[in-house]
GROMACS .gro file of C-alpha atoms in nm:
model
  289
    1UNK     CA    1  -5.097  -0.326  -1.789
    2UNK     CA    2  -4.746  -0.283  -1.651
    3UNK     CA    3  -4.427  -0.430  -1.788
    4UNK     CA    4  -4.228  -0.669  -1.576
    5UNK     CA    5  -3.862  -0.581  -1.547
    6UNK     CA    6  -3.634  -0.837  -1.713
    7UNK     CA    7  -3.448  -1.073  -1.484
    8UNK     CA    8  -3.077  -1.002  -1.460
    9UNK     CA    9  -2.852  -1.298  -1.523
   10UNK     CA   10  -2.571  -1.336  -1.272
   11UNK     CA   11  -2.245  -1.345  -1.466
   12UNK     CA   12  -1.952  -1.549  -1.346
   13UNK     CA   13  -1.641  -1.334  -1.353
   14UNK     CA   14  -1.382  -1.598  -1.263
   15UNK     CA   15  -1.358  -1.972  -1.271
   16UNK     CA   16  -1.217  -2.183  -0.990
   17UNK     CA   17  -0.939  -2.271  -0.936
   18UNK     CA   18  -0.790  -1.927  -1.002
   19UNK     CA   19  -0.469  -1.930  -1.203
   20UNK     CA   20  -0.215  -1.656  -1.255
   21UNK     CA   21  -0.340  -1.431  -0.977
   22UNK     CA   22  -0.106  -1.256  -0.739
   23UNK     CA   23   0.014  -0.909  -0.655
   24UNK     CA   24   0.390  -0.926  -0.654
   25UNK     CA   25   0.644  -1.199  -0.711
   26UNK     CA   26   1.020  -1.259  -0.703
   27UNK     CA   27   1.188  -1.529  -0.907
   28UNK     CA   28   1.506  -1.642  -1.078
   29UNK     CA   29   1.556  -1.614  -1.452
   30UNK     CA   30   1.637  -1.974  -1.551
   31UNK     CA   31   1.607  -1.945  -1.928
   32UNK     CA   32   1.595  -1.669  -2.188
   33UNK     CA   33   1.560  -1.642  -2.563
   34UNK     CA   34   1.890  -1.620  -2.757
   35UNK     CA   35   1.839  -1.249  -2.831
   36UNK     CA   36   1.770  -1.154  -2.467
   37UNK     CA   37   2.065  -1.015  -2.271
   38UNK     CA   38   1.874  -0.817  -2.006
   39UNK     CA   39   1.793  -0.953  -1.757
   40UNK     CA   40   2.066  -1.218  -1.771
   41UNK     CA   41   2.000  -1.581  -1.682
   42UNK     CA   42   2.058  -1.638  -1.313
   43UNK     CA   43   1.924  -1.298  -1.210
   44UNK     CA   44   1.673  -1.256  -0.930
   45UNK     CA   45   1.394  -1.032  -1.054
   46UNK     CA   46   1.077  -0.877  -0.914
   47UNK     CA   47   0.756  -0.829  -1.108
   48UNK     CA   48   0.396  -0.941  -1.146
   49UNK     CA   49   0.325  -1.276  -1.310
   50UNK     CA   50   0.084  -1.440  -1.067
   51UNK     CA   51   0.141  -1.674  -0.774
   52UNK     CA   52   0.293  -1.972  -0.953
   53UNK     CA   53   0.611  -2.177  -0.946
   54UNK     CA   54   0.716  -2.076  -1.298
   55UNK     CA   55   0.607  -1.837  -1.570
   56UNK     CA   56   0.710  -1.705  -1.910
   57UNK     CA   57   0.740  -1.324  -1.898
   58UNK     CA   58   0.828  -1.074  -2.174
   59UNK     CA   59   1.188  -0.967  -2.117
   60UNK     CA   60   1.102  -0.597  -2.144
   61UNK     CA   61   0.875  -0.630  -1.840
   62UNK     CA   62   1.176  -0.723  -1.626
   63UNK     CA   63   1.430  -0.465  -1.742
   64UNK     CA   64   1.536  -0.263  -1.438
   65UNK     CA   65   1.382  -0.518  -1.203
   66UNK     CA   66   1.698  -0.711  -1.114
   67UNK     CA   67   1.782  -0.742  -0.745
   68UNK     CA   68   2.144  -0.647  -0.670
   69UNK     CA   69   2.392  -0.914  -0.554
   70UNK     CA   70   2.341  -1.005  -0.189
   71UNK     CA   71   1.989  -0.857  -0.169
   72UNK     CA   72   1.731  -1.051   0.028
   73UNK     CA   73   1.487  -1.188  -0.233
   74UNK     CA   74   1.197  -1.127   0.005
   75UNK     CA   75   1.241  -0.750  -0.030
   76UNK     CA   76   1.133  -0.778  -0.395
   77UNK     CA   77   0.773  -0.848  -0.296
   78UNK     CA   78   0.740  -0.487  -0.179
   79UNK     CA   79   0.793  -0.313  -0.514
   80UNK     CA   80   0.423  -0.271  -0.589
   81UNK     CA   81   0.301  -0.187  -0.238
   82UNK     CA   82   0.598   0.047  -0.199
   83UNK     CA   83   0.489   0.223  -0.517
   84UNK     CA   84   0.138   0.260  -0.375
   85UNK     CA   85   0.281   0.423  -0.062
   86UNK     CA   86   0.510   0.651  -0.262
   87UNK     CA   87   0.221   0.748  -0.490
   88UNK     CA   88   0.020   0.856  -0.185
   89UNK     CA   89   0.311   1.056  -0.045
   90UNK     CA   90   0.354   1.228  -0.381
   91UNK     CA   91  -0.018   1.307  -0.389
   92UNK     CA   92   0.023   1.460  -0.043
   93UNK     CA   93   0.271   1.709  -0.194
   94UNK     CA   94   0.496   1.687   0.111
   95UNK     CA   95   0.719   1.983   0.198
   96UNK     CA   96   1.007   1.997   0.445
   97UNK     CA   97   0.860   2.057   0.790
   98UNK     CA   98   0.502   1.959   0.703
   99UNK     CA   99   0.298   1.806   0.982
  100UNK     CA  100   0.140   1.489   0.845
  101UNK     CA  101  -0.088   1.229   1.000
  102UNK     CA  102  -0.103   0.884   0.843
  103UNK     CA  103  -0.410   0.676   0.924
  104UNK     CA  104  -0.361   0.300   0.908
  105UNK     CA  105  -0.024   0.141   0.981
  106UNK     CA  106  -0.049  -0.178   0.783
  107UNK     CA  107   0.225  -0.252   0.530
  108UNK     CA  108   0.137   0.038   0.300
  109UNK     CA  109   0.079   0.277   0.590
  110UNK     CA  110   0.413   0.193   0.749
  111UNK     CA  111   0.589   0.240   0.416
  112UNK     CA  112   0.409   0.572   0.368
  113UNK     CA  113   0.523   0.677   0.715
  114UNK     CA  114   0.884   0.602   0.627
  115UNK     CA  115   0.863   0.772   0.287
  116UNK     CA  116   0.698   1.083   0.432
  117UNK     CA  117   0.974   1.106   0.692
  118UNK     CA  118   1.237   1.072   0.419
  119UNK     CA  119   1.057   1.354   0.237
  120UNK     CA  120   1.102   1.586   0.535
  121UNK     CA  121   0.766   1.554   0.711
  122UNK     CA  122   0.694   1.521   1.081
  123UNK     CA  123   0.459   1.223   1.099
  124UNK     CA  124   0.190   1.124   1.347
  125UNK     CA  125   0.105   0.758   1.283
  126UNK     CA  126  -0.243   0.634   1.382
  127UNK     CA  127  -0.363   0.276   1.418
  128UNK     CA  128  -0.538   0.045   1.663
  129UNK     CA  129  -0.267  -0.226   1.687
  130UNK     CA  130   0.016  -0.153   1.936
  131UNK     CA  131   0.278  -0.360   1.752
  132UNK     CA  132   0.220  -0.159   1.436
  133UNK     CA  133   0.247   0.169   1.623
  134UNK     CA  134   0.579   0.051   1.765
  135UNK     CA  135   0.700  -0.026   1.413
  136UNK     CA  136   0.583   0.318   1.301
  137UNK     CA  137   0.808   0.476   1.563
  138UNK     CA  138   1.098   0.267   1.433
  139UNK     CA  139   1.015   0.387   1.082
  140UNK     CA  140   1.051   0.747   1.195
  141UNK     CA  141   0.710   0.861   1.319
  142UNK     CA  142   0.753   1.148   1.563
  143UNK     CA  143   0.440   1.045   1.751
  144UNK     CA  144   0.188   0.762   1.743
  145UNK     CA  145  -0.177   0.752   1.836
  146UNK     CA  146  -0.396   0.457   1.930
  147UNK     CA  147  -0.728   0.530   1.759
  148UNK     CA  148  -0.918   0.326   2.019
  149UNK     CA  149  -0.824   0.585   2.283
  150UNK     CA  150  -0.992   0.888   2.130
  151UNK     CA  151  -0.992   1.134   1.843
  152UNK     CA  152  -0.687   1.186   1.623
  153UNK     CA  153  -0.825   1.528   1.533
  154UNK     CA  154  -0.829   1.642   1.895
  155UNK     CA  155  -0.486   1.491   1.957
  156UNK     CA  156  -0.325   1.673   1.664
  157UNK     CA  157  -0.495   2.004   1.742
  158UNK     CA  158  -0.349   1.997   2.092
  159UNK     CA  159   0.000   1.904   1.972
  160UNK     CA  160   0.043   2.077   1.637
  161UNK     CA  161  -0.277   2.281   1.584
  162UNK     CA  162  -0.392   2.032   1.323
  163UNK     CA  163  -0.213   1.848   1.045
  164UNK     CA  164  -0.121   2.004   0.712
  165UNK     CA  165  -0.206   1.679   0.538
  166UNK     CA  166  -0.352   1.339   0.624
  167UNK     CA  167  -0.284   1.025   0.421
  168UNK     CA  168  -0.577   0.790   0.487
  169UNK     CA  169  -0.490   0.424   0.438
  170UNK     CA  170  -0.728   0.244   0.670
  171UNK     CA  171  -0.994   0.203   0.400
  172UNK     CA  172  -1.260   0.284   0.662
  173UNK     CA  173  -1.519   0.558   0.601
  174UNK     CA  174  -1.499   0.665   0.964
  175UNK     CA  175  -1.125   0.697   0.924
  176UNK     CA  176  -1.177   0.917   0.620
  177UNK     CA  177  -1.421   1.135   0.816
  178UNK     CA  178  -1.171   1.167   1.101
  179UNK     CA  179  -0.896   1.251   0.851
  180UNK     CA  180  -1.109   1.539   0.719
  181UNK     CA  181  -1.155   1.663   1.076
  182UNK     CA  182  -0.782   1.638   1.146
  183UNK     CA  183  -0.637   1.873   0.883
  184UNK     CA  184  -0.601   2.248   0.920
  185UNK     CA  185  -0.814   2.492   0.722
  186UNK     CA  186  -0.724   2.445   0.357
  187UNK     CA  187  -0.543   2.120   0.438
  188UNK     CA  188  -0.532   1.814   0.218
  189UNK     CA  189  -0.661   1.462   0.273
  190UNK     CA  190  -0.519   1.193   0.046
  191UNK     CA  191  -0.768   0.907   0.029
  192UNK     CA  192  -0.546   0.613  -0.064
  193UNK     CA  193  -0.751   0.337   0.098
  194UNK     CA  194  -1.022   0.139  -0.080
  195UNK     CA  195  -1.367   0.225   0.060
  196UNK     CA  196  -1.640  -0.032   0.010
  197UNK     CA  197  -2.015   0.004   0.043
  198UNK     CA  198  -2.201   0.310   0.164
  199UNK     CA  199  -2.002   0.581   0.340
  200UNK     CA  200  -2.211   0.579   0.657
  201UNK     CA  201  -2.046   0.810   0.909
  202UNK     CA  202  -1.874   1.023   0.644
  203UNK     CA  203  -2.017   1.372   0.686
  204UNK     CA  204  -1.928   1.647   0.442
  205UNK     CA  205  -2.132   1.933   0.586
  206UNK     CA  206  -1.898   2.018   0.874
  207UNK     CA  207  -1.517   2.054   0.868
  208UNK     CA  208  -1.494   1.949   0.503
  209UNK     CA  209  -1.720   2.233   0.391
  210UNK     CA  210  -1.623   2.509   0.633
  211UNK     CA  211  -1.248   2.442   0.636
  212UNK     CA  212  -1.225   2.413   0.257
  213UNK     CA  213  -1.050   2.077   0.284
  214UNK     CA  214  -0.892   1.935  -0.030
  215UNK     CA  215  -0.981   1.569  -0.090
  216UNK     CA  216  -0.747   1.388  -0.329
  217UNK     CA  217  -0.772   1.027  -0.445
  218UNK     CA  218  -0.454   0.823  -0.486
  219UNK     CA  219  -0.467   0.493  -0.675
  220UNK     CA  220  -0.184   0.293  -0.831
  221UNK     CA  221  -0.347   0.291  -1.174
  222UNK     CA  222  -0.174   0.626  -1.231
  223UNK     CA  223   0.024   0.904  -1.065
  224UNK     CA  224  -0.093   1.246  -0.946
  225UNK     CA  225  -0.203   1.444  -1.252
  226UNK     CA  226   0.043   1.727  -1.185
  227UNK     CA  227   0.332   1.477  -1.192
  228UNK     CA  228   0.224   1.271  -1.493
  229UNK     CA  229   0.465   1.447  -1.726
  230UNK     CA  230   0.759   1.323  -1.515
  231UNK     CA  231   0.647   1.018  -1.318
  232UNK     CA  232   0.477   0.690  -1.397
  233UNK     CA  233   0.409   0.372  -1.201
  234UNK     CA  234   0.726   0.205  -1.328
  235UNK     CA  235   0.936   0.493  -1.195
  236UNK     CA  236   0.755   0.474  -0.861
  237UNK     CA  237   0.842   0.106  -0.831
  238UNK     CA  238   1.205   0.146  -0.928
  239UNK     CA  239   1.250   0.446  -0.698
  240UNK     CA  240   1.109   0.257  -0.405
  241UNK     CA  241   1.329  -0.046  -0.468
  242UNK     CA  242   1.636   0.180  -0.489
  243UNK     CA  243   1.549   0.313  -0.143
  244UNK     CA  244   1.525  -0.045  -0.016
  245UNK     CA  245   1.859  -0.141  -0.173
  246UNK     CA  246   2.028   0.165  -0.021
  247UNK     CA  247   1.899   0.070   0.323
  248UNK     CA  248   1.676   0.375   0.360
  249UNK     CA  249   1.361   0.160   0.385
  250UNK     CA  250   1.385  -0.162   0.585
  251UNK     CA  251   1.108  -0.348   0.406
  252UNK     CA  252   1.221  -0.686   0.539
  253UNK     CA  253   1.102  -0.591   0.888
  254UNK     CA  254   0.745  -0.594   0.764
  255UNK     CA  255   0.742  -0.965   0.683
  256UNK     CA  256   0.560  -1.150   0.959
  257UNK     CA  257   0.502  -1.486   0.786
  258UNK     CA  258   0.665  -1.691   0.510
  259UNK     CA  259   0.459  -1.998   0.426
  260UNK     CA  260   0.484  -2.267   0.157
  261UNK     CA  261   0.212  -2.222  -0.102
  262UNK     CA  262   0.081  -2.570  -0.014
  263UNK     CA  263  -0.040  -2.411   0.311
  264UNK     CA  264  -0.243  -2.145   0.129
  265UNK     CA  265  -0.566  -2.247   0.302
  266UNK     CA  266  -0.410  -2.207   0.646
  267UNK     CA  267  -0.262  -1.874   0.535
  268UNK     CA  268  -0.598  -1.735   0.426
  269UNK     CA  269  -0.762  -1.861   0.745
  270UNK     CA  270  -0.494  -1.675   0.938
  271UNK     CA  271  -0.562  -1.357   0.744
  272UNK     CA  272  -0.936  -1.398   0.793
  273UNK     CA  273  -0.944  -1.480   1.162
  274UNK     CA  274  -0.626  -1.328   1.308
  275UNK     CA  275  -0.566  -1.012   1.109
  276UNK     CA  276  -0.382  -0.832   1.387
  277UNK     CA  277  -0.119  -1.108   1.395
  278UNK     CA  278  -0.030  -1.078   1.026
  279UNK     CA  279   0.152  -0.792   0.864
  280UNK     CA  280   0.306  -0.919   0.539
  281UNK     CA  281   0.254  -1.283   0.449
  282UNK     CA  282   0.466  -1.426   0.169
  283UNK     CA  283   0.408  -1.752  -0.018
  284UNK     CA  284   0.714  -1.960  -0.098
  285UNK     CA  285   0.728  -2.188  -0.402
  286UNK     CA  286   0.969  -2.479  -0.409
  287UNK     CA  287   1.190  -2.523  -0.714
  288UNK     CA  288   1.031  -2.736  -0.983
  289UNK     CA  289   1.192  -3.078  -1.015
   0.00000   0.00000   0.00000
């Protein structure tokens, strides 16, 4: 007589409404404990404390996160995503004159394009949305490629005999497969997107195997292992924000929508149904009365 497998109980991971969730915030320090001098009251600071009108944050979490006088507060929302882009560029081990293709020109892809150019690379930016490809050119891409028109691999082989490195930020398995096809023999693919479900269409018995392609994962939970003795996520964030403050990265151009948080439902509908129209959407919280 067989044994029936036990039923698995579905566990609820979060309760609704969600509180304290959010990826990056900017706010003003309105009060501090008597023994806190940094950051000073009145400072505009960037950090992560959840999408909310006010929060109590340990002072040490905000040291080095003060926006300089005259800075646009909106630029502070890019510290984390900028760090993700910089982490991917570091994982790519960019050298002056390297030929790099960057797949996916959303916010992180566009920032990676700019950072790779600043690092001395010649960048081919690939995406399916014309407006984003235009922005990629403004951010320094030497060439752009509309992925709906053909193969990036064939395009790069004709122009530059293949890329030295591809940074894959589309999060699509087919994009990852095309990235593997795009690099030269012994080239590197940095998989910095988040791939969900089965990798149908990702084939590892062809170029990946025969061309000895390096496949490296980049994720903001840590830096590339060979840099861990010198770099951490905090340094990535601060470095990126310094580039923004010096005017070397025009992060403000990536903001397509600023909406009051009361319109959150409309904002998420927009993201769900009109993705190509949204680049960076920022929620605005009114001052508490």
